[in-house]
Coordinates of C-alpha atoms in Angstrom, one line a residue:
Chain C
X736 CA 0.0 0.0 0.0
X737 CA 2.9 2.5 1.0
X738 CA 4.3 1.8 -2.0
X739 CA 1.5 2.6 -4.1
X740 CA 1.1 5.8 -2.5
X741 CA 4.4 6.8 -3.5
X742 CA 4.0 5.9 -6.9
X743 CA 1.2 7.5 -6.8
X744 CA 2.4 10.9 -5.5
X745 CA 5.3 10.4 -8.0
X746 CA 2.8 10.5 -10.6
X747 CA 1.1 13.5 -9.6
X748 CA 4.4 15.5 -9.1
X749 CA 5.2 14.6 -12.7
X750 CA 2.3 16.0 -13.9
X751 CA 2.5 19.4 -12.0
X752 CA 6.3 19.8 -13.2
X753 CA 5.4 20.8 -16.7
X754 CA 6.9 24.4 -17.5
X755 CA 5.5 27.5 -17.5
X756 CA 4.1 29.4 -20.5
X757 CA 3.6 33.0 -20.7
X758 CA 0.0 34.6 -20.1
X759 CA -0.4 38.6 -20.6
X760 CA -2.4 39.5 -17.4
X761 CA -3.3 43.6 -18.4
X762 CA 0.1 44.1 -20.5
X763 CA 1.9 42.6 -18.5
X764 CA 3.7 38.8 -18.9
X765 CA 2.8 36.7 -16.3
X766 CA 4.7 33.1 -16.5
X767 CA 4.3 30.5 -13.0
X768 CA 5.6 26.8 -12.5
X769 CA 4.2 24.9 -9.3
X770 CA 6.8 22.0 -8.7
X771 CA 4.8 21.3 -5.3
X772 CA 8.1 22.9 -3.3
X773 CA 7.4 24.1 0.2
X774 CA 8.5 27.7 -0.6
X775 CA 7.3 30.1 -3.3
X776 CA 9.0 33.0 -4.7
X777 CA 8.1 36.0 -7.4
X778 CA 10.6 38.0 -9.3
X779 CA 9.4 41.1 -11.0
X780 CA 11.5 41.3 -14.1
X781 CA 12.1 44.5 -15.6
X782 CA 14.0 45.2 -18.7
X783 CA 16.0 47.6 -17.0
X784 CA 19.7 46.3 -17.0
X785 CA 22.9 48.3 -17.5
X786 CA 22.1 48.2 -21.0
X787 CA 19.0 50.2 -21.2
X788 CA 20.5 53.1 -18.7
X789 CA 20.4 56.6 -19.5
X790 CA 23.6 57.7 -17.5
X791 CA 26.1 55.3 -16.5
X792 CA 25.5 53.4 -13.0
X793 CA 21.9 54.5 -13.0
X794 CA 20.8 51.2 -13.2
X795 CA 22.5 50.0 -10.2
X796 CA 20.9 52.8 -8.3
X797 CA 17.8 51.5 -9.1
X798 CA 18.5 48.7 -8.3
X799 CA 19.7 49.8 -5.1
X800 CA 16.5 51.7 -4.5
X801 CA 14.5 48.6 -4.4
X802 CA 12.0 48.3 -1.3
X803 CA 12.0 51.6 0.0
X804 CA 9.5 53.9 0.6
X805 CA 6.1 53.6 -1.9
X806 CA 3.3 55.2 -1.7
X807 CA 1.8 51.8 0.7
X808 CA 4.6 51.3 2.4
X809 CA 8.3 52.8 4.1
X810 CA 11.6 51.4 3.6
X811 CA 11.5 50.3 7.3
X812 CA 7.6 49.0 7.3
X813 CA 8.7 46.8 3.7
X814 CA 11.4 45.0 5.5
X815 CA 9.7 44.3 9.3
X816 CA 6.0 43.3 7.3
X817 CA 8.2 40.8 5.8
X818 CA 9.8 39.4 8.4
X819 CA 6.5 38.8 10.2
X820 CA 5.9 36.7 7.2
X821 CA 9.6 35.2 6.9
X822 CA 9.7 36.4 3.2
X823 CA 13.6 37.4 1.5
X824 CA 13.4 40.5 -0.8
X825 CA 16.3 40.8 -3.0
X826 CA 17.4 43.1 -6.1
X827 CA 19.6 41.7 -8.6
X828 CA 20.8 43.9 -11.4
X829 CA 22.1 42.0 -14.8
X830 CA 22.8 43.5 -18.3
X831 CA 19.5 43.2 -19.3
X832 CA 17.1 42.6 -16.6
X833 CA 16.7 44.0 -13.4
X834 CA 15.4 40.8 -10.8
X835 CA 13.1 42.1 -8.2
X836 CA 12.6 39.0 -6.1
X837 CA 10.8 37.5 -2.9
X838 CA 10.9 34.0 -1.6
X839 CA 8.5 32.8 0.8
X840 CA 6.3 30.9 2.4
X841 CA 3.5 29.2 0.2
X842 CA 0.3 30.9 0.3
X843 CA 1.7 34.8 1.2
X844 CA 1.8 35.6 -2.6
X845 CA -0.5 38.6 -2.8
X846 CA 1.3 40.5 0.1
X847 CA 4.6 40.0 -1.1
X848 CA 3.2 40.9 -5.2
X849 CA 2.2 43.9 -3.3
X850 CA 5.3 44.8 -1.8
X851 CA 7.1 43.8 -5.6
X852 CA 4.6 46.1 -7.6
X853 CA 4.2 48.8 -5.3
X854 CA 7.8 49.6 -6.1
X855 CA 6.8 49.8 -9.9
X856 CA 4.2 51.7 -9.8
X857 CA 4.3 54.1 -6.7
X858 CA 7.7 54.4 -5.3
X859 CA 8.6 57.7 -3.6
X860 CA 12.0 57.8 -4.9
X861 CA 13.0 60.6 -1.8
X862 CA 16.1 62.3 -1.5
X863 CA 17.0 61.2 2.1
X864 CA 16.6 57.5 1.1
X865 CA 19.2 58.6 -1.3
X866 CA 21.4 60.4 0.5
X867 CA 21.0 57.9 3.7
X868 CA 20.6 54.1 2.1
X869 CA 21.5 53.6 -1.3
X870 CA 24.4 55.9 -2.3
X871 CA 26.6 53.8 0.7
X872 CA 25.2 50.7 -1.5
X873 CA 26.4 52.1 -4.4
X874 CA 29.7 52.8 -3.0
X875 CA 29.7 49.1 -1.4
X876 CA 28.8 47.8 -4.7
X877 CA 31.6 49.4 -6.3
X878 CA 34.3 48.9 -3.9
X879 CA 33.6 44.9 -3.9
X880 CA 33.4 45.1 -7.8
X881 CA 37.1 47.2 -7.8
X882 CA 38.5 44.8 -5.5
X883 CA 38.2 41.9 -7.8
X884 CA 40.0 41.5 -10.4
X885 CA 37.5 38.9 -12.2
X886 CA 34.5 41.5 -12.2
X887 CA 37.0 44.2 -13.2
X888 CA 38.2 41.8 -16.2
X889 CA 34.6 40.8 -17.2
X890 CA 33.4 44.3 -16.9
X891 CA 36.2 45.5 -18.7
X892 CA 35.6 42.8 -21.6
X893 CA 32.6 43.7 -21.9
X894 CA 32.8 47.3 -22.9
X895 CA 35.7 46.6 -25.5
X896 CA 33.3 43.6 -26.7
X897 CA 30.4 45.5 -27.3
X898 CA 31.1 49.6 -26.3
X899 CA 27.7 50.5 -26.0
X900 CA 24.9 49.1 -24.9
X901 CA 26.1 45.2 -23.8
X902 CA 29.0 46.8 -22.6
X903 CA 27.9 49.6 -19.9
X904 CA 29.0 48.2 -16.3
X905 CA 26.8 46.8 -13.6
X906 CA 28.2 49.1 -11.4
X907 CA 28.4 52.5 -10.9
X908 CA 31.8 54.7 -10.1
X909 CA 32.3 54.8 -6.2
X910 CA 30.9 59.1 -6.6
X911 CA 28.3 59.3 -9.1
X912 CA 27.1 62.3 -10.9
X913 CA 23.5 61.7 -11.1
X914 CA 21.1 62.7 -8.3
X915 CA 17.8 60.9 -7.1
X916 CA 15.9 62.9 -9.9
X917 CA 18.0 61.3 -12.1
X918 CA 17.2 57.6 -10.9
X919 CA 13.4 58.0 -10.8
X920 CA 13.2 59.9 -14.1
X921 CA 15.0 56.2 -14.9
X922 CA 12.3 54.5 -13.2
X923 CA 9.4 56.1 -15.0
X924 CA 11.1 55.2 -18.4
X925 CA 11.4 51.9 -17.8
X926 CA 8.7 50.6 -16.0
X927 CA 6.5 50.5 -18.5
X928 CA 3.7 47.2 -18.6
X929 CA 5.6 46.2 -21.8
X930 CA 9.1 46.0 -19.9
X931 CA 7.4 44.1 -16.9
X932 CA 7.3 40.2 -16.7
X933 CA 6.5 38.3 -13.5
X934 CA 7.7 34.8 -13.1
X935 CA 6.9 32.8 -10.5
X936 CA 7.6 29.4 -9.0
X937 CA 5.3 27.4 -6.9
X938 CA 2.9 29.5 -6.9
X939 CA -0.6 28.8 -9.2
X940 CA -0.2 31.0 -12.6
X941 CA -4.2 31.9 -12.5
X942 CA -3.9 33.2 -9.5
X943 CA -0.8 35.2 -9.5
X944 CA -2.4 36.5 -13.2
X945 CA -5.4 37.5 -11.5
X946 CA -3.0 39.2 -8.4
X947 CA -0.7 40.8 -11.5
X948 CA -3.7 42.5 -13.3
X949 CA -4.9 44.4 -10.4
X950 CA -1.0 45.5 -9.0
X951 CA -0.3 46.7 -12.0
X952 CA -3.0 48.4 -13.4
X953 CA -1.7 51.7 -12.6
X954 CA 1.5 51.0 -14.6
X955 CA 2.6 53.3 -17.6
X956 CA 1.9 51.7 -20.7
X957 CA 4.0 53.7 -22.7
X958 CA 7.0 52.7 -24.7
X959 CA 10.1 51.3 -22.8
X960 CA 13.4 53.1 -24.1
X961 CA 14.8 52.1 -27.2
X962 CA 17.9 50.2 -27.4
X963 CA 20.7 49.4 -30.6
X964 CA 21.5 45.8 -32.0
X965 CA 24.4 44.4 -29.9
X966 CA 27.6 44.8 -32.3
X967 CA 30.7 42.6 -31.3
X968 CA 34.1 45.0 -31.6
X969 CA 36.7 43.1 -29.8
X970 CA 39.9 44.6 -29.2
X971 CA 42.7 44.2 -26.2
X972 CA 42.9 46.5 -22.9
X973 CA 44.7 46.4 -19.5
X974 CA 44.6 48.0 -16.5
X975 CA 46.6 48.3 -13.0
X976 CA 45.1 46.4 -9.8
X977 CA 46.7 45.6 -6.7
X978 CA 44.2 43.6 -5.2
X979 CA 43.2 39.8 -5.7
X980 CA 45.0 37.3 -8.3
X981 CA 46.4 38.0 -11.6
X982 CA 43.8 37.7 -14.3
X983 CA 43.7 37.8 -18.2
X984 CA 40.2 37.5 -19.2
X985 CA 40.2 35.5 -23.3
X986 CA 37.1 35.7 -25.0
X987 CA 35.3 36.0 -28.6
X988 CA 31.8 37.5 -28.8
X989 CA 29.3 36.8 -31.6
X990 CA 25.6 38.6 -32.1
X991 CA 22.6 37.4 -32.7
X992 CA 20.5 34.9 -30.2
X993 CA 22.4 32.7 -28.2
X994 CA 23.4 29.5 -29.5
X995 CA 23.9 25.7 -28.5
X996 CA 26.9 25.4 -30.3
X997 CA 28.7 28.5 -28.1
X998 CA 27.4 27.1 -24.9
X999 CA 28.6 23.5 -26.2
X1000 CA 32.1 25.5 -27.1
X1001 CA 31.5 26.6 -23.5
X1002 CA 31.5 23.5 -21.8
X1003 CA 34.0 22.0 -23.9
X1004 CA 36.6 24.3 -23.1
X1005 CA 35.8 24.7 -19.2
X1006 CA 38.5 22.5 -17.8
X1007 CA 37.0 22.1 -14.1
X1008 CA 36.7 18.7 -13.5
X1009 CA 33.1 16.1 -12.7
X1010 CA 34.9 15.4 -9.3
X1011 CA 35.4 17.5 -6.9
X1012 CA 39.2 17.8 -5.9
X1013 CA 40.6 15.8 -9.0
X1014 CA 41.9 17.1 -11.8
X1015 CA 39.9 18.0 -14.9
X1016 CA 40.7 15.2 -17.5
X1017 CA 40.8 17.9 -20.4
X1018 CA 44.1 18.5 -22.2
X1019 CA 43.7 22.1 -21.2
X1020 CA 43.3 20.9 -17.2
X1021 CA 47.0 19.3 -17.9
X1022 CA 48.5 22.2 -19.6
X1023 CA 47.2 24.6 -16.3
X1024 CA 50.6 25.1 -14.1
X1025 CA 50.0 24.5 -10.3
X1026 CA 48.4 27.2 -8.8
X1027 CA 46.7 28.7 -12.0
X1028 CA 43.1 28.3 -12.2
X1029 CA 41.2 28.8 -16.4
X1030 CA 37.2 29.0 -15.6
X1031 CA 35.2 28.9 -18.6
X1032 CA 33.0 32.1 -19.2
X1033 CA 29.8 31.8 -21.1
X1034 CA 27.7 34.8 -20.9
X1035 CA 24.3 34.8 -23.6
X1036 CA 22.3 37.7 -24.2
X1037 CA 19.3 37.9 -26.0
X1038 CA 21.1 39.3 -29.3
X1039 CA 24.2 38.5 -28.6
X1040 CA 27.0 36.0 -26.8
X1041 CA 30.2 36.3 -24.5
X1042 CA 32.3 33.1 -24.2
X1043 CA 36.0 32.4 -22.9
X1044 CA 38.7 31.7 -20.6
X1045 CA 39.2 33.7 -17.7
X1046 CA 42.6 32.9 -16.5
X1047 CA 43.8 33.6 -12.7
X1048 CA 47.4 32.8 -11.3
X1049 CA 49.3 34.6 -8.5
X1050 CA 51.6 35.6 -10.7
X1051 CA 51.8 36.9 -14.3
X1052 CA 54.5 34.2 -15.5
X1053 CA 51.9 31.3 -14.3
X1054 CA 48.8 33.6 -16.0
X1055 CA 51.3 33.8 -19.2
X1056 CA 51.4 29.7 -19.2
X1057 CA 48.0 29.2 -18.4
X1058 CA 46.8 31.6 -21.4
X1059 CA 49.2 30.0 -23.6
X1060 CA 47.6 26.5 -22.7
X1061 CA 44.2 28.2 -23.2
X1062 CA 44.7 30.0 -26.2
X1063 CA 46.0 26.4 -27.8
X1064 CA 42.4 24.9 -26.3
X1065 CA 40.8 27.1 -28.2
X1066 CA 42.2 26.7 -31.2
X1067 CA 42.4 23.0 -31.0
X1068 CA 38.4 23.6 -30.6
X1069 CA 38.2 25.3 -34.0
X1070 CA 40.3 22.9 -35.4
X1071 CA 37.5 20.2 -35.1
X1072 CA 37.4 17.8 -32.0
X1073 CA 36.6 14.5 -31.8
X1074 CA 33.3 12.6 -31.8
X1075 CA 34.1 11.3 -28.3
X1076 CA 34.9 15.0 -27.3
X1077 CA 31.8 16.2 -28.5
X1078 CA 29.4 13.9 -27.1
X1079 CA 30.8 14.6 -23.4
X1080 CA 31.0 18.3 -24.1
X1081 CA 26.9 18.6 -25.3
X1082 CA 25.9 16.1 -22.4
X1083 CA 28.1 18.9 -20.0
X1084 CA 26.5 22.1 -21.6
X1085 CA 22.7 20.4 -21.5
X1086 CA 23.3 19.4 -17.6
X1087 CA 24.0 22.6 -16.8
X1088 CA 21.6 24.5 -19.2
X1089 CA 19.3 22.1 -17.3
X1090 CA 20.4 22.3 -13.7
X1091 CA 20.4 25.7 -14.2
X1092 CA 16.7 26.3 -14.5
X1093 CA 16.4 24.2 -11.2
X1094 CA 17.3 27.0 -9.1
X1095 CA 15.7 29.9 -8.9
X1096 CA 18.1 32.0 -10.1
X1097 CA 19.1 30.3 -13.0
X1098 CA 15.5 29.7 -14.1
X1099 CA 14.9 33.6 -14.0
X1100 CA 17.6 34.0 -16.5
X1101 CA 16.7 30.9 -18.4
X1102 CA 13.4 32.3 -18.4
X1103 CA 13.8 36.2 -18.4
X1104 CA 15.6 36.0 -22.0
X1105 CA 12.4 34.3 -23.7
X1106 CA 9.8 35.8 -22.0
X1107 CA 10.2 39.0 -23.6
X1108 CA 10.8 37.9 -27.2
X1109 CA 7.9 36.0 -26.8
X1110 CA 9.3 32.5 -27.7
X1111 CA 8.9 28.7 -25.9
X1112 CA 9.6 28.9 -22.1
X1113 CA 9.8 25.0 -21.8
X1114 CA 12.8 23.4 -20.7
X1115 CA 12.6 20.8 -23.2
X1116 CA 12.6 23.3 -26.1
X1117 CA 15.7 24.7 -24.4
X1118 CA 17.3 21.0 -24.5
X1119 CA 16.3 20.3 -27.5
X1120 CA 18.3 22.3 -29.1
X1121 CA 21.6 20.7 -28.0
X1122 CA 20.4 17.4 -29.6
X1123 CA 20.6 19.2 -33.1
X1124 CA 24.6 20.2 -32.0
X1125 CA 27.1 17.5 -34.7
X1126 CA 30.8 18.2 -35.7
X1127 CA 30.3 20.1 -38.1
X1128 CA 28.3 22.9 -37.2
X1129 CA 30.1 22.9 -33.5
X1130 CA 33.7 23.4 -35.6
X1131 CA 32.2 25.8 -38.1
X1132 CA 30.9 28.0 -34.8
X1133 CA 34.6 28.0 -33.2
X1134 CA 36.2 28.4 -36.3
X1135 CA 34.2 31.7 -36.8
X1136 CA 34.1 33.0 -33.2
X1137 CA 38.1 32.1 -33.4
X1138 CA 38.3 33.8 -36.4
X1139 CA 37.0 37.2 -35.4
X1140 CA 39.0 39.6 -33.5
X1141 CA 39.8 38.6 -29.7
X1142 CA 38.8 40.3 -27.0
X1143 CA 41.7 40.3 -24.3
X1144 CA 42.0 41.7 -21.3
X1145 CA 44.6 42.2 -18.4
X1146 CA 44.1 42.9 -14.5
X1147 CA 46.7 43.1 -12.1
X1148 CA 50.2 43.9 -12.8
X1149 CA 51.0 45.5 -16.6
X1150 CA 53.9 45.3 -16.5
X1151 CA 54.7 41.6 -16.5
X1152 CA 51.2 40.6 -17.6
X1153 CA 51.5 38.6 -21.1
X1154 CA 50.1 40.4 -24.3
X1155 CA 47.3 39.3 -26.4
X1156 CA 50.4 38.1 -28.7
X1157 CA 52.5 36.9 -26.6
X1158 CA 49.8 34.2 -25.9
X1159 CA 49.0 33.7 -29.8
X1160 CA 46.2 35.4 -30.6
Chain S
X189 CA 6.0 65.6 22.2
X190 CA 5.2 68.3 24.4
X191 CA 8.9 70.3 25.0
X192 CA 10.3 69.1 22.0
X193 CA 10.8 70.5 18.5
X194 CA 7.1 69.8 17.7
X195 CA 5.6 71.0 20.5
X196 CA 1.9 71.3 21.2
X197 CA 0.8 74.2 19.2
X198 CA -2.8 76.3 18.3
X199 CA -1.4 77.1 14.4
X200 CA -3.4 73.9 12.7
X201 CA -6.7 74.9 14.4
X202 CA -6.2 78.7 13.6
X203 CA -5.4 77.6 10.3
X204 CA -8.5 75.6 9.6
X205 CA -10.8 78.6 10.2
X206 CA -10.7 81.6 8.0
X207 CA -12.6 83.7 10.7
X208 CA -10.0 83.1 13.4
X209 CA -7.4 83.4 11.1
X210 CA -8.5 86.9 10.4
X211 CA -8.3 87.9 13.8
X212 CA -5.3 86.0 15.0
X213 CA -2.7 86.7 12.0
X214 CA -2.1 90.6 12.1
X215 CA -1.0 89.7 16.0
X216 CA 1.1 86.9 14.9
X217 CA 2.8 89.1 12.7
X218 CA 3.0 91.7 15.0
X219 CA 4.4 89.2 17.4
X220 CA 7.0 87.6 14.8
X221 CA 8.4 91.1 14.0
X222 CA 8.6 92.5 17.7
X223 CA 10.3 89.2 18.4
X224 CA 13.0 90.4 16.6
X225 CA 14.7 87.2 15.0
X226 CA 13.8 88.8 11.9
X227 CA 16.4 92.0 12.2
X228 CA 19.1 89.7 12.8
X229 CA 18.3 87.7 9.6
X230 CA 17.0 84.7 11.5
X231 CA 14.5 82.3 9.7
X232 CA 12.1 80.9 12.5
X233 CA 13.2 77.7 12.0
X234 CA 16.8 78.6 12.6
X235 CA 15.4 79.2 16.3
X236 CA 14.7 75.7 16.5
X237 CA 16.0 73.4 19.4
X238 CA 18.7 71.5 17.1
X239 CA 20.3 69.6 20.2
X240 CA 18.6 66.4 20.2
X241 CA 19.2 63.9 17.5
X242 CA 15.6 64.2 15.8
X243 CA 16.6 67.5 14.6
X244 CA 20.3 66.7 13.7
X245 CA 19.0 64.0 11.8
X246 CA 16.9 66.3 10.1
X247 CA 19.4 69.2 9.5
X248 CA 21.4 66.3 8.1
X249 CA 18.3 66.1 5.4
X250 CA 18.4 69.7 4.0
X251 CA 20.0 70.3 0.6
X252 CA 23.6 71.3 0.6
X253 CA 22.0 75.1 -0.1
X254 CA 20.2 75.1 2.7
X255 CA 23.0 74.2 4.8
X256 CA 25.3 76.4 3.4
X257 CA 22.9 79.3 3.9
X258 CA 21.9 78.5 7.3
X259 CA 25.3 78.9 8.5
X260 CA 25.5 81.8 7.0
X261 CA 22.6 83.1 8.8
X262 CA 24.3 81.9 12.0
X263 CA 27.2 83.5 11.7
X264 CA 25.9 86.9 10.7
X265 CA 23.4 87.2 13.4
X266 CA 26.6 86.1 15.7
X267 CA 28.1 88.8 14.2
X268 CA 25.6 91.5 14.9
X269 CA 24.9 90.1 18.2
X270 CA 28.6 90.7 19.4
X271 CA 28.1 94.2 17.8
X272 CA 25.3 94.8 20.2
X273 CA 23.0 96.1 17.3
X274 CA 20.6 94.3 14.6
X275 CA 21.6 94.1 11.0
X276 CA 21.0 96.9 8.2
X277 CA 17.8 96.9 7.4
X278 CA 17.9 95.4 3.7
X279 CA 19.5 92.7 5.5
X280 CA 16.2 92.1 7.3
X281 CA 14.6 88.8 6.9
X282 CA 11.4 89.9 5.1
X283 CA 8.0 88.3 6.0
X284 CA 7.8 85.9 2.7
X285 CA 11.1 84.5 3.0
X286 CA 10.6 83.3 6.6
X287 CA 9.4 79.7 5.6
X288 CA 9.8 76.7 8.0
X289 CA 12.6 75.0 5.5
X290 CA 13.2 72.3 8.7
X291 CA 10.1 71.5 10.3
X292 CA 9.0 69.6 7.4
X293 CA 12.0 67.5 7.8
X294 CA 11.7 67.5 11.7
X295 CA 8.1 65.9 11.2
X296 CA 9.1 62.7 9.0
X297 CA 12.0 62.2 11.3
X298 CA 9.3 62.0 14.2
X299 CA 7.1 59.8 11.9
X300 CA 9.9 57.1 11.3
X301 CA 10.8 57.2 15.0
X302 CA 6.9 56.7 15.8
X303 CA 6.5 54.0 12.7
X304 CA 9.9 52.1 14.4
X305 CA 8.3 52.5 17.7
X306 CA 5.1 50.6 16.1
X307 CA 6.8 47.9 14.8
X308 CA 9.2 47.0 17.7
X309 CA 6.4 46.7 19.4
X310 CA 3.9 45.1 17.2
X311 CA 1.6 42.1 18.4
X312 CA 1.1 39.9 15.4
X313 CA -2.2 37.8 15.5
X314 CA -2.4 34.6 13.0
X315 CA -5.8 34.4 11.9

């Protein structure tokens, strides 16, 4: 009998873990899986990233602004309201997205959508708040960003990858020169119903429609503000930091959406190993001298794609060997690679395309780059798409990301750090 | 709040009715000017009890103009004071610039204490 009831319940989990499809609920895109989890959570996601900002490190001041005072609630009646009901509120700024989140308990969805869209539509933006709360965040944020040297390299590859656009940083410079005017007249541009997407987990998608299309009702419907076609430059920069490891950051970008054949790239080049402690069984894991650490970097955006090698030693002779070892990887990549190669690399990049959309996190992003264009949210369509990935077309997408002009970049020391030529680029 | 910077005061109810107001604002005035903050270039709210935190946190508020202008008015009416006679008379504060510029502050600052207040001691009822 007990084992019937398990099969059973088995059953009936299977058939609530389908994936979640996009509903508009009053303009707004409303998309909810319920995996029968004991906590819920709701991200408001706004197309409001670095990307879209007006003035450089505007968008991390909104993002810093999040949760305090609206026209419902203050800063200090957000956070104790929900502690009482045990919820986590958290901001998370990206290139493209701004993630207003809150995880909690399973039932308290409509007060914490409230506390989520009363930020959208009514918050008071004041100058105290300002003055008092976020520009110390600010500050925070970038102090921890210029303190290490694999944010300053990504960062840094990003804007000589794609200048504008793609290539604005998350953070903003440790004394800005906008005011709180400047951050709400931000606000008002992009939160616009069009720019706004709720996804939720755990939580039933009728009901958290229904929720959606009154909290937002008051929302501008007017057009978010218009952004450029990513274009990938490339091109080679270094700068001086004292703190943290040396870095090199190697990487190609290509436009257009994401593809499985980068992420496959991705995975094939990442040379961390299935085991914890062991040693990657990748030719590039045995070129690595001691001490040295290469993490594969795959970064998509919706029109366009960073992948590479970010390369950390603690000092630049051991960075110089381990960028040697990874500019040969890549080569070898767009060389062709074997069948056996292949396979391993495609099962890699679907696990983790896959585990990714398990967490919450990674299931916002998974998520947040479809939602707007519109296309399938399901997992399997997302999986699907590595199935298609043979030799061929994997070799002729390294060949021409390889092909195209590097984007290098060099933290730490630049004096000794190796060249984008020294490692043959 | 009966001694502090928001002390119990007649001004709302005047306020509220037009008849009273009539009758009680050419004393006011008459009261404000024999006071006479305004020679020395005072704003009323420069008068203001600053030495409790409430207020500092609420000076802390103003725009750096406001600060910056403030002090001035400090100093100057320092200035006349140890002079033993009131400002020049262009130098007087004139009726429509004497606006309460810190009591609006003053006031939220007393509304987050009270909300804080609230919730550190809330009783929370499951229903």
């Amino acid at each position: 009998m007990f084992a019937a009831r398990v099969s059973a319940a088995r059953n009936v989990q299977r058939v609530a873990r389908s994936f979640a499809t996009a509903v508009e609920s009053s303009g707004v895109k409303v998309a909810a899986v319920d995996n029968n989890g004991p906590t819920s959570s709701l991200t408001v996601l706004v197309k409001a990233g670095s990307r879209y900002e007006s003035q450089a490190g505007i968008a991390n001041a909104l993002k810093n602004y999040a949760f305090k005072s609206t026209a419902k609630r203050t800063a200090l009646g957000t956070v104790r309201e929900s502690e009482l009901y045990g919820g986590v509120l958290t901001s998370t700024l990206g290139r493209e997205h701004l993630a207003l989140t809150a995880e909690f308990l399973r039932g308290d969805e409509a007060f914490f959508l409230d506390v989520l869209s009363s930020f959208v539509t009514s918050a008071k933006f004041t100058r105290h708040e300002f003055q008092e709360y976020v520009a110390p965040l600010i500050e925070g944020d970038a102090a921890a960003a210029a303190s290490n040297p694999a944010i300053l390299a990504i960062e840094l590859a990003h804007l000589i990858a794609f200048r504008q656009g793609l290539g604005s940083s998350l953070y903003a410079s440790s004394h800005p020169h906008f005011g709180y005017k400047d951050v709400q007249e931000y606000a008002s541009s992009v939160f616009t119903k069009d720019n706004i997407a709720v996804i939720g987990t755990n939580v039933d998608q009728a009901k958290v429609a229904e929720l959606v299309n009154k909290a937002f009702a008051s929302a501008s419907s007017a057009a978010g503000p218009a952004t450029s076609a990513s274009t990938y430059f490339g091109g080679e920069n270094r700068i001086e930091s004292s703190s943290g490891l040396q870095t090199a950051f190697i990487g190609f970008g290509t436009t257009g959406a994401p593809s499985a054949e980068v992420a496959t790239l991705a995975a094939y080049l990442s040379p961390s190993p299935s085991v914890k402690w062991s040693k990657g069984t990748s030719a590039l894991a045995a070129a690595i001298p001691e001490g040295a650490s290469v993490q594969s970097v795959y970064l998509p955006y919706s029109d366009a794609s960073l992948v590479g090698l970010l390369v950390q030693a603690p000092t630049a002779a051991g960075v110089k060997q381990a960028g040697q070892a990874a500019v040969q990887a890549l080569k070898k990549a767009a060389s062709g690679v074997s069948q056996e190669e292949l396979t391993s690399a495609v099962a890699k990049a679907k696990f983790a395309a896959a585990s990714a959309v398990d967490a919450r996190a990674g299931l916002v992003a998974t998520i947040g780059s479809k939602i707007f264009s519109g296309s399938d949210l399901s997992v399997a369509s997302t999986l699907s798409t590595f199935d298609a990935v043979n030799a061929s077309a994997f070799s002729k997408a390294a060949s021409s990301l390889v092909s195209s002009k590097p984007t290098y970049v060099a933290v730490g020391e630049v004096g000794s750090l190796p060249y984008a030529d020294e490692l043959g680029l | 709040m009966a001694f502090g910077p928001l002390s119990i005061s007649l001004a709302p109810y005047v306020q509220s009715s037009k008849t009273l107001l009539k009758w009680v604002q050419p004393l006011a005035n008459w009261y404000a000017n024999a006071s006479r903050y305004r020679q020395y270039g005072f704003k009323y709210d420069d008068l203001l009890v600053e030495e409790n935190p409430t207020v500092q946190r609420a000076l802390s508020r103003l725009t750096p103009r406001e600060t910056y202008d403030r002090a001035y008015r400090l100093k100057r009416a320092s200035h006349a004071s140890v002079l033993h006679a009131p400002l020049a008379k262009d130098q007087w504060t004139k009726p429509e610039e004497d606006v309460r510029y810190l009591v609006p502050h003053v006031s939220n600052v007393v509304a987050e204490d009270a909300e804080r207040a609230k919730w550190d001691n809330v009783i929370v009822k499951k229903h």
